[in-house]
Coordinates of C-alpha atoms in Angstrom, one line a residue:
X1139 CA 0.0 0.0 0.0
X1140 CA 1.4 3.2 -1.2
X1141 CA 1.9 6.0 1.8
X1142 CA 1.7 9.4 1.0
X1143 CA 4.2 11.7 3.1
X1144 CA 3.5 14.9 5.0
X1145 CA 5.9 17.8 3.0
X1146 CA 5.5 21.2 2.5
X1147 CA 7.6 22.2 -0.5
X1148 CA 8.6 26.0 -0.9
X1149 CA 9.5 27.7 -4.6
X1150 CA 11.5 31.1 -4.5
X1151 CA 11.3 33.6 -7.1
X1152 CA 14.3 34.4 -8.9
X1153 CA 15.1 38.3 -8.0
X1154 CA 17.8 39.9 -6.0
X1155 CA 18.4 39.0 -2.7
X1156 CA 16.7 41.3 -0.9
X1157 CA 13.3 40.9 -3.1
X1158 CA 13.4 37.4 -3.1
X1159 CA 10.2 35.8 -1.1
X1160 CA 9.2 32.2 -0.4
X1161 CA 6.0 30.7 -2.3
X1162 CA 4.2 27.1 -1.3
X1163 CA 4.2 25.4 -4.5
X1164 CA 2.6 22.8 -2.1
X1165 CA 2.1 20.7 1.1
X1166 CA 0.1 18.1 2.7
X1167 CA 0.2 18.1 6.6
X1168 CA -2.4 15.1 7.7
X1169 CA -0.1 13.1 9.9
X1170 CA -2.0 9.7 10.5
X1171 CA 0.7 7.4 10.5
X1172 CA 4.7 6.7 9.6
X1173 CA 7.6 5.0 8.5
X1174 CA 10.5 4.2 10.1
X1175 CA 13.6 2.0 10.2
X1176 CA 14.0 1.9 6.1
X1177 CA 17.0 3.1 4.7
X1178 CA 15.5 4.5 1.7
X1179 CA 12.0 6.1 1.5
X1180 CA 11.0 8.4 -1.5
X1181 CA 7.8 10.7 -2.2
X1182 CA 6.5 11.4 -6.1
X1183 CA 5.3 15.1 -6.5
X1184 CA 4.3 17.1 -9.7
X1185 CA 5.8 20.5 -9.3
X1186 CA 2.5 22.9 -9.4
X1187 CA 4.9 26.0 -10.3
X1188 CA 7.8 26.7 -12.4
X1189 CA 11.4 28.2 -9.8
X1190 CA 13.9 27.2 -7.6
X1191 CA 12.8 24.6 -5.0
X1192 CA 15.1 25.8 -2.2
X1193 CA 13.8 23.5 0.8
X1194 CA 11.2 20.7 1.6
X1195 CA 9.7 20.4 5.3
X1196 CA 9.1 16.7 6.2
X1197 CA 7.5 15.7 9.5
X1198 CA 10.0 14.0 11.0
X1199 CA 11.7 12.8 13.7
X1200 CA 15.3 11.1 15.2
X1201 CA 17.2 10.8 17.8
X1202 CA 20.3 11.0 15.6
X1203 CA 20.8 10.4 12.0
X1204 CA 23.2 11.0 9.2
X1205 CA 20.3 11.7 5.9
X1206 CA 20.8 12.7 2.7
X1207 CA 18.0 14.2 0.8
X1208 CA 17.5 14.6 -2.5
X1209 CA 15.5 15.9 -5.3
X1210 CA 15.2 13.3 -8.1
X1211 CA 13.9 13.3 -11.7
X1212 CA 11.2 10.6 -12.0
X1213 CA 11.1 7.7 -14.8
X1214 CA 8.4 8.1 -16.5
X1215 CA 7.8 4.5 -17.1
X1216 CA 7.8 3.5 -13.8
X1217 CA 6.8 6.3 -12.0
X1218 CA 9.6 6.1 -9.5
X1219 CA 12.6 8.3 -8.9
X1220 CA 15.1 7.9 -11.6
X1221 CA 18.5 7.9 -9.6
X1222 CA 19.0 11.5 -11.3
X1223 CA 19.9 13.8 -8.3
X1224 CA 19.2 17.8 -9.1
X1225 CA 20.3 19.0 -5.5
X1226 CA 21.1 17.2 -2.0
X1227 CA 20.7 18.2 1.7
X1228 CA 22.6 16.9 4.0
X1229 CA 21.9 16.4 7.5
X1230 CA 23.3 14.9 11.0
X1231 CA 21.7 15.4 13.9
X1232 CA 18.3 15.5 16.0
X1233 CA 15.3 16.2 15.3
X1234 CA 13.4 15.9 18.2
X1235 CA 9.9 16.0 19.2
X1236 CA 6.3 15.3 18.2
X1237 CA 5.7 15.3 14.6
X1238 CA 6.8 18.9 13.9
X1239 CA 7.9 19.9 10.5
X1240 CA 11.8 20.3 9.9
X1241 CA 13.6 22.1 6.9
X1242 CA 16.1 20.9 4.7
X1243 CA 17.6 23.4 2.4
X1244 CA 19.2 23.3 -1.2
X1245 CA 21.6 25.4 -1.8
X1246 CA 21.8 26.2 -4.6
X1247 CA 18.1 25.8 -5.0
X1248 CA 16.5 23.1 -7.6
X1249 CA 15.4 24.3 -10.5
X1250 CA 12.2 22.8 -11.1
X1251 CA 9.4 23.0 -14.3
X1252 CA 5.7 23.5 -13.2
X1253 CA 3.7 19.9 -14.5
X1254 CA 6.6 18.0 -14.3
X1255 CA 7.2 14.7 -11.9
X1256 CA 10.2 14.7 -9.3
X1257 CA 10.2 12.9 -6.3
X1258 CA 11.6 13.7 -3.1
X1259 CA 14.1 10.8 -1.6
X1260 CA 15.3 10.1 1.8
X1261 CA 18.6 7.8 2.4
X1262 CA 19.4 6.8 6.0
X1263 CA 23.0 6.7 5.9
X1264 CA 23.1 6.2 10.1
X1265 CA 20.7 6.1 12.5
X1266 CA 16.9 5.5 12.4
X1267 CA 14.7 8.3 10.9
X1268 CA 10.7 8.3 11.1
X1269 CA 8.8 9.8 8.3
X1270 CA 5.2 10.7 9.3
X1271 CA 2.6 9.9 6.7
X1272 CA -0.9 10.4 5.8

């Protein structure tokens, strides 16, 4: 049975720094249930606007972790990400406490095409990390 993930994903518009704002392309934050102790967990998304994805919240939580996530192209065949990374965020750390949202940042942001399939992947490199679902 397929899961569908609690993310918020934020587009910013390409200006100068101090004119550039944040945007919700999207998000889904019904937390029912989750998924934990899997090394690799991925969520499918169709972009809703065309601009540079610079961070996805995930409801999640750890008591330490090493993650890498990353924004993947999506075979079109299959429907599942294509091993095609277009930006990482690397974390190692906590993230502690009751379902709450936490940011991970691309920097540079991902440049990303309004209509088209990406999918967001999670790898556990140490450490257990729970994914809260819906």
């Amino acid at each position: 049975m397929a899961a569908v993930f609690a993310a918020v994903l934020c587009i910013s518009a390409s200006a100068p720094a101090q004119a550039t704002t944040d945007a919700l392309d999207q998000s889904q934050v019904l937390i029912i249930s989750y998924q934990n102790s899997l090394k690799l967990l991925a969520q499918t998304f169709t972009a809703g606007a065309t601009g540079g994805l610079d961070r996805v919240s995930l409801a999640a939580d750890t008591t330490f972790a090493n993650i890498s996530v990353t924004i993947q192209t999506v075979n079109p065949t299959t429907g599942a990400p294509s091993g095609t990374v277009l930006g990482t965020s690397n974390y190692s750390g906590s993230l502690l406490c009751c379902r709450q949202f936490h940011d991970f940042a691309f920097n540079p942001a991902v440049a990303i095409t309004g209509g088209t399939h990406y999918a967001i992947v999670v790898r556990v490199l140490v450490g257990a990390f729970t994914w809260y679902t819906s």
